[in-house]
mmCIF file of C-alpha atoms in Angstrom:
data_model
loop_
_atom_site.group_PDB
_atom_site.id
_atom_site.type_symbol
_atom_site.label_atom_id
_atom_site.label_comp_id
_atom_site.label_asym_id
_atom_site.label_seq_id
_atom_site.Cartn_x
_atom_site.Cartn_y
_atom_site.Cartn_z
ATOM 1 C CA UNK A 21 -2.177 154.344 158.312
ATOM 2 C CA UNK A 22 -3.624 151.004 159.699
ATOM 3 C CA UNK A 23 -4.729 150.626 163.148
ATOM 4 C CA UNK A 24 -4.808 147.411 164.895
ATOM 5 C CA UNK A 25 -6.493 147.265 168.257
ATOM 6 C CA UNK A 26 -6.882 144.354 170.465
ATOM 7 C CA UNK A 27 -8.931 143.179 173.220
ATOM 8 C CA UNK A 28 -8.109 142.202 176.029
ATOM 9 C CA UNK A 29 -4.393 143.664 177.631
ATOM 10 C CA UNK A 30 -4.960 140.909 180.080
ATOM 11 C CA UNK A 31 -6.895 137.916 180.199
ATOM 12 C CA UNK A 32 -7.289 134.981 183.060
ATOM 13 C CA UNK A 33 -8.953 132.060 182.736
ATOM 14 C CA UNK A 34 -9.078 128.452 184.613
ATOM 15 C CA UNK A 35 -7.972 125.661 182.661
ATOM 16 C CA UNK A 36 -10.573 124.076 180.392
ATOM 17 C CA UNK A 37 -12.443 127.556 179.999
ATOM 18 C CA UNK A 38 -12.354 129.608 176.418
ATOM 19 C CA UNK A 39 -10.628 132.272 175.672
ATOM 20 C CA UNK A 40 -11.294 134.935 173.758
ATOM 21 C CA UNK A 41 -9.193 137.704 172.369
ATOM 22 C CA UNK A 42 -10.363 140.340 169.740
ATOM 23 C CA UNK A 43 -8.641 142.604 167.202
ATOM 24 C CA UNK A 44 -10.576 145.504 165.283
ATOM 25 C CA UNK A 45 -8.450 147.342 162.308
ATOM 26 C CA UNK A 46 -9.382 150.054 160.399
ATOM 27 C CA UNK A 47 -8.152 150.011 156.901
ATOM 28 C CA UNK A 48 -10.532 147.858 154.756
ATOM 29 C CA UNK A 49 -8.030 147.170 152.107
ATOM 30 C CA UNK A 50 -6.423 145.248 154.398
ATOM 31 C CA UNK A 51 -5.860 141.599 153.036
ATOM 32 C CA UNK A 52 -4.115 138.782 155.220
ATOM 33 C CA UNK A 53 -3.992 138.340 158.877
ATOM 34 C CA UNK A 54 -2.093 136.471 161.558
ATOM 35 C CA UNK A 55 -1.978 135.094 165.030
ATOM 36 C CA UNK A 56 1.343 134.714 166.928
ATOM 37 C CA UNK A 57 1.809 133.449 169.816
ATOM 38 C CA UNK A 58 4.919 134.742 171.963
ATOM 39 C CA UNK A 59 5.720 132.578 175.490
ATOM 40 C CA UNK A 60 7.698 134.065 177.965
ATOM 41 C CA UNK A 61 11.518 134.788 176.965
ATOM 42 C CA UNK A 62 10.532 133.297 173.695
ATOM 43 C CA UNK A 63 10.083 134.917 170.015
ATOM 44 C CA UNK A 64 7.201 135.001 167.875
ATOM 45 C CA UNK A 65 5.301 131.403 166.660
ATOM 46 C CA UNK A 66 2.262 131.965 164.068
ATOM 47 C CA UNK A 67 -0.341 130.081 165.016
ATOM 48 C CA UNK A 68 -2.801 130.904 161.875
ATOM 49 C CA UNK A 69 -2.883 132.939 158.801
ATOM 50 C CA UNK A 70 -6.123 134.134 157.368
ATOM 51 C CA UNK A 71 -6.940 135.240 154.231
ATOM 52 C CA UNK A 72 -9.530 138.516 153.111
ATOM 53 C CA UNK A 73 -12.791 136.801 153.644
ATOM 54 C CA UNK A 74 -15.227 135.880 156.305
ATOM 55 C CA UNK A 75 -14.074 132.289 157.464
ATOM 56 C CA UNK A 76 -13.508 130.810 160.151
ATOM 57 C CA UNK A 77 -10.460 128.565 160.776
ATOM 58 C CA UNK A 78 -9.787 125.720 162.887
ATOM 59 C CA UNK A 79 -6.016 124.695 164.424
ATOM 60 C CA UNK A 80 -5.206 122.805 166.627
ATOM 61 C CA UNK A 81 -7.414 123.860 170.173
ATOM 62 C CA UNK A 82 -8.519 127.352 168.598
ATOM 63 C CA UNK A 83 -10.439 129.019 166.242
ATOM 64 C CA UNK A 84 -9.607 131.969 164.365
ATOM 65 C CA UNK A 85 -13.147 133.963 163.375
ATOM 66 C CA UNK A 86 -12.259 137.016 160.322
ATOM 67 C CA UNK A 87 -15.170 139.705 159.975
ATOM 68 C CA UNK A 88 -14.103 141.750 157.232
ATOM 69 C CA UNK A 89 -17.053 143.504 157.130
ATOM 70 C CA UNK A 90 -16.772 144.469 160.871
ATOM 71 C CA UNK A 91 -13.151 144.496 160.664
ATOM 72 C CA UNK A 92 -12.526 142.393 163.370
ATOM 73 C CA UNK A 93 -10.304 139.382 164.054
ATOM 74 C CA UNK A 94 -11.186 137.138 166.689
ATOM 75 C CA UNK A 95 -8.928 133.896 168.700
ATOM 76 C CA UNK A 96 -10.888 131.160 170.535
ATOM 77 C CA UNK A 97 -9.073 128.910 172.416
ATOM 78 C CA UNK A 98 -11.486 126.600 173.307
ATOM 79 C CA UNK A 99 -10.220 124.796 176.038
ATOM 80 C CA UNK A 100 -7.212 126.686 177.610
ATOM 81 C CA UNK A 101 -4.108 124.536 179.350
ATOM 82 C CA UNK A 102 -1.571 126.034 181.139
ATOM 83 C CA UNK A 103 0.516 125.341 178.637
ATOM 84 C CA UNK A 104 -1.572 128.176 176.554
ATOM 85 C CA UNK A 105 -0.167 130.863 178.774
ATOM 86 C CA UNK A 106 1.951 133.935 176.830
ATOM 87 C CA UNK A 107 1.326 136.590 174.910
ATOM 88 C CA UNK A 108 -0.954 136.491 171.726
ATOM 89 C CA UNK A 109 -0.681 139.393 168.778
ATOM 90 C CA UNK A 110 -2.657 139.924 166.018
ATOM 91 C CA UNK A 111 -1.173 141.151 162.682
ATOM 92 C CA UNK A 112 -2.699 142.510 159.978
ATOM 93 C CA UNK A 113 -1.137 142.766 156.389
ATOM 94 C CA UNK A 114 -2.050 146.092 154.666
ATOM 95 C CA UNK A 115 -0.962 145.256 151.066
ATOM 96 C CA UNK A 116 -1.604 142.777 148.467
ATOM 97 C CA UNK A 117 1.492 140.997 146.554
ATOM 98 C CA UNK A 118 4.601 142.742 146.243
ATOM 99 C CA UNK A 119 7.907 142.554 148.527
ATOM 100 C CA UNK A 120 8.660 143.717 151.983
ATOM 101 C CA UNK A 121 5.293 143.324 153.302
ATOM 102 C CA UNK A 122 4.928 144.607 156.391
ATOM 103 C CA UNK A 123 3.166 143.593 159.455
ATOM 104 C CA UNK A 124 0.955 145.854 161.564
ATOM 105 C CA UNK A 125 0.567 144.271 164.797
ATOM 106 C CA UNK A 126 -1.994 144.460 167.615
ATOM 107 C CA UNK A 127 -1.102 145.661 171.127
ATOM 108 C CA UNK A 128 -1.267 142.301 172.652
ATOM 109 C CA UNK A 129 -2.917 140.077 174.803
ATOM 110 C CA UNK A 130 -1.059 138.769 178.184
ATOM 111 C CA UNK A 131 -3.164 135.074 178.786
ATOM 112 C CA UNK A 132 -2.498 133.117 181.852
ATOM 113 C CA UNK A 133 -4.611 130.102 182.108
ATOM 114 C CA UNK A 134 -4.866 128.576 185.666
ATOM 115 C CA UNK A 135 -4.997 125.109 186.714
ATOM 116 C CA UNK B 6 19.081 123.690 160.994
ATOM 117 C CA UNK B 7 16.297 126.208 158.972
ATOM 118 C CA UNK B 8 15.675 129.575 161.077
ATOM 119 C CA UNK B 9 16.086 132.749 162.099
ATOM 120 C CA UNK B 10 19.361 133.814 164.263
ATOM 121 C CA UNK B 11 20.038 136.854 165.753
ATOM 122 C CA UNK B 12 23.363 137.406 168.055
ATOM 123 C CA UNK B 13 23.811 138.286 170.542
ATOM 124 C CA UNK B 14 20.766 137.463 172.667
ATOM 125 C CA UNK B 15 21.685 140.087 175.208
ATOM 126 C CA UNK B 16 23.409 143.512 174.987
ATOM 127 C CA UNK B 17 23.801 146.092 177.969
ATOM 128 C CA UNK B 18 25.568 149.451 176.957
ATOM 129 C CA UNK B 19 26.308 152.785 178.474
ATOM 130 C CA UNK B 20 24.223 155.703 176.303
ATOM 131 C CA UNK B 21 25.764 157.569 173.323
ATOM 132 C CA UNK B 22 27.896 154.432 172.764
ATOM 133 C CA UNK B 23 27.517 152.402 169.297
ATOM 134 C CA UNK B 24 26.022 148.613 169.144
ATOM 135 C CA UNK B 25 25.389 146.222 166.390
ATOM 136 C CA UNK B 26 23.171 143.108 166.056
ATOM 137 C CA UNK B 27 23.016 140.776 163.580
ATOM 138 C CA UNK B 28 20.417 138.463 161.862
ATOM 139 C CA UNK B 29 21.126 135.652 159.737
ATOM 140 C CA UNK B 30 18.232 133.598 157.871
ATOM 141 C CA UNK B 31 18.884 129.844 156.405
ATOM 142 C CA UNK B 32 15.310 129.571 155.239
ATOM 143 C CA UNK B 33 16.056 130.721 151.912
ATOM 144 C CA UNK B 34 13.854 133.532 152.002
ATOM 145 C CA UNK B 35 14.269 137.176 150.153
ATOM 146 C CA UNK B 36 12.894 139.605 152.738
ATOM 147 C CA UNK B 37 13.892 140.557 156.010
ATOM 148 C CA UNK B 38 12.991 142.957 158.575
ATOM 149 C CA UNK B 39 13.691 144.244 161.430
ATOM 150 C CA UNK B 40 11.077 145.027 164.162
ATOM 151 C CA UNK B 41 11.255 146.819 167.761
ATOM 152 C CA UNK B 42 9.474 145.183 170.754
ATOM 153 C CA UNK B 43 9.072 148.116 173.412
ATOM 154 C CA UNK B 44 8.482 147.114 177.563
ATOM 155 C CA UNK B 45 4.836 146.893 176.639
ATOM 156 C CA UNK B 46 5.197 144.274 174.516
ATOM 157 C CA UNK B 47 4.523 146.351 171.809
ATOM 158 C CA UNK B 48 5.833 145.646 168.245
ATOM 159 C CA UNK B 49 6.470 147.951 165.252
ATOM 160 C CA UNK B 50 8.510 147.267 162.302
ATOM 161 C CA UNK B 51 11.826 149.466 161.648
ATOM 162 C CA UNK B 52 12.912 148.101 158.418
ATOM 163 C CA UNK B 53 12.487 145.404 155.487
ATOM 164 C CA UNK B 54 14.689 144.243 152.963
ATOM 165 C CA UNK B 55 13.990 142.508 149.909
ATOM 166 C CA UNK B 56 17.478 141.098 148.287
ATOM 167 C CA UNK B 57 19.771 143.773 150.129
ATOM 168 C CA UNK B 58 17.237 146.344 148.832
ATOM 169 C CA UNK B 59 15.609 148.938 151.522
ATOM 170 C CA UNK B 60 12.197 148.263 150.899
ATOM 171 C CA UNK B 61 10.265 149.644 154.201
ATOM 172 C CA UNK B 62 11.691 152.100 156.084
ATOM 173 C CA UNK B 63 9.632 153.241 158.977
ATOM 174 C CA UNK B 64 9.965 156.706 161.038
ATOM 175 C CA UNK B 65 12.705 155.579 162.969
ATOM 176 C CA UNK B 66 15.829 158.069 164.146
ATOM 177 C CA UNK B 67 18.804 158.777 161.919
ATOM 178 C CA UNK B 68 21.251 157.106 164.258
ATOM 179 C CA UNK B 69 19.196 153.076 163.320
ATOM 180 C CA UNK B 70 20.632 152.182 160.007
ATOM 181 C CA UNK B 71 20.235 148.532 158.895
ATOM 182 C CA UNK B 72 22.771 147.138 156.541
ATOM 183 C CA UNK B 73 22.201 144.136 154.532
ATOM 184 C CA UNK B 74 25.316 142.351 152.473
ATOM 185 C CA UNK B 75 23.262 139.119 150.934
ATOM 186 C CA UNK B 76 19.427 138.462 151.315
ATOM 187 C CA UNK B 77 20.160 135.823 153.850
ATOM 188 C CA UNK B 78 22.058 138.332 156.207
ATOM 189 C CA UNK B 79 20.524 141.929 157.711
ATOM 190 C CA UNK B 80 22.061 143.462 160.234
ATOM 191 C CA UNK B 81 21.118 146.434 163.055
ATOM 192 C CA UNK B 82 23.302 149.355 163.791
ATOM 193 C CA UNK B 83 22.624 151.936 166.379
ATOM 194 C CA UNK B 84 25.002 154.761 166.331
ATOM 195 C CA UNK B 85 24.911 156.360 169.341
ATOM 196 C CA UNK B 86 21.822 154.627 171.745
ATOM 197 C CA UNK B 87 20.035 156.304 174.167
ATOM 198 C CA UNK B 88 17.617 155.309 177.366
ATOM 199 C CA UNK B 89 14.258 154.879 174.849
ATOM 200 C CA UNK B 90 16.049 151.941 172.633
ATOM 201 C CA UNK B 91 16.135 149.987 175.407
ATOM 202 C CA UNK B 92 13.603 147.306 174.068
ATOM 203 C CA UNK B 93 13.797 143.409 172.220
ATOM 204 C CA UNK B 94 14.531 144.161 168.730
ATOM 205 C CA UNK B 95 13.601 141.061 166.436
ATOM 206 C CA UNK B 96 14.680 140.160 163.065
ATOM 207 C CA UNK B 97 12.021 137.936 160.861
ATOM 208 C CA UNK B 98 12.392 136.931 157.511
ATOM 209 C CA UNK B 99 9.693 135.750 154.995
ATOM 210 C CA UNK B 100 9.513 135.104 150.475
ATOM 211 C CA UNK B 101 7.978 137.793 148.240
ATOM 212 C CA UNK B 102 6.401 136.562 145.566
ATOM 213 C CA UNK B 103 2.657 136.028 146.648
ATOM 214 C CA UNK B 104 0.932 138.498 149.299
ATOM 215 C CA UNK B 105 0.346 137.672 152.790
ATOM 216 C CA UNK B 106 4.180 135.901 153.344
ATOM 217 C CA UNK B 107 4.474 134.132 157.020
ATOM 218 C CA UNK B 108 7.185 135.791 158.546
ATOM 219 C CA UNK B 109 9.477 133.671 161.032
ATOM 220 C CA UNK B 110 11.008 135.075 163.608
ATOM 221 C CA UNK B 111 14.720 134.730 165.487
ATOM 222 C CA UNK B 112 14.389 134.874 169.183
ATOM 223 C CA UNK B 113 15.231 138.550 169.580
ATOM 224 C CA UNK B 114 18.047 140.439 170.988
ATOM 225 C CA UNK B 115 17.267 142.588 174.524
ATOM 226 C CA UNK B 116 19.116 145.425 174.690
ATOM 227 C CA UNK B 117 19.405 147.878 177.747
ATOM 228 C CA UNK B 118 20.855 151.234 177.721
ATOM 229 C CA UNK B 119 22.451 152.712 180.914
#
């Protein structure tokens, strides 16, 4: 089955420094893809959803990079605040249409962004 | 109010005893599921629903067994609980239809076995 990995467990940065976090998968017929961002005590808010191509995506203070020929999934906050500090998860999608879809979802990324 | 609930927010039990949690959806949505948040943080999905039809059913033990009585409504029973389902178990919902469906998410319930 798919496997999601993501880089890094644990990342600390100063405010107004990027951020960088990094998912590979392995199943190429994967076909959507998500960010969520999870603060502390909180549940699960997607950020971004991204769709089988090479594109890159701009919300509001990040950009989400897809490389579906590298299979990798990419997060760039460009300008952390310390309002940016949780937990960020990838997801990845592995089928196309259809009910019940479910998600596959990275190991995590712990970001605490310093003033 | 459109969301995701889940009650209760908190459950602490003794092991081999029986809980339930419930999720209820009001974003008129089809699918639910029900995914398990480990202390690592990690997440991996249990179960999906698709109008009170088992649709995903992961390798979980015999003792989970979701139960769902409308597509708006999916619940959680553990039958006897033990130390290793002590984790956040969330309940997200999301429309079939069209691939790729944003789940949403309820804020979780934490439970902790004795």
């Amino acid at each position: 089955g798919e496997q999601v990995e993501q880089r890094p467990p644990h990342l600390s940065v100063r405010e107004g420094d990027s951020a960088v976090i990094t998912c590979t998968y392995t199943d190429p017929n994967s076909y959507y893809f998500f960010w969520y961002k999870q603060e502390p005590g909180a549940s699960l808010q997607l950020l971004m959803k991204v769709f089988s191509s090479t594109e890159i995506n701009e919300g509001q203070g990040f950009t989400v990079l897809l490389n579906k020929k590298d299979k990798r999934l990419s997060l760039n906050l460009t300008a952390a605040h310390p309002g940016d500090s949780a937990a960020y998860f990838c997801a990845v999608s592995p089928h196309y249409g259809g009910s019940g879809n479910k998600l596959i979802f990275g190991t995590g990324t712990l970001l605490s962004v310093k003033p | 109010e459109t969301a995701v609930f889940q009650t209760p927010n908190y459950h602490v039990t003794q092991v081999g005893n029986e809980v339930s949690f419930n999720c209820k959806q009001t974003l008129g949505h089809d699918t639910m599921y029900w995914y398990k948040q480990d202390s690592k943080k990690l997440l991996k999905i249990m179960f999906s629903y698709n109008n009170k039809q088992l649709i995903v059913n992961e390798t979980v033990p015999r003792r989970f067994s979701p139960q769902s009585s409308d597509k708006a409504h999916l619940n959680l029973r553990i039958k006897s609980v033990e130390p290793e389902d002590s984790a956040v178990y969330l309940c997200a919902s999301s429309q079939s239809g069209t691939g790729g469906a944003e789940q949403f998410f309820g804020p979780g319930t934490r439970l902790t076995v004795l």
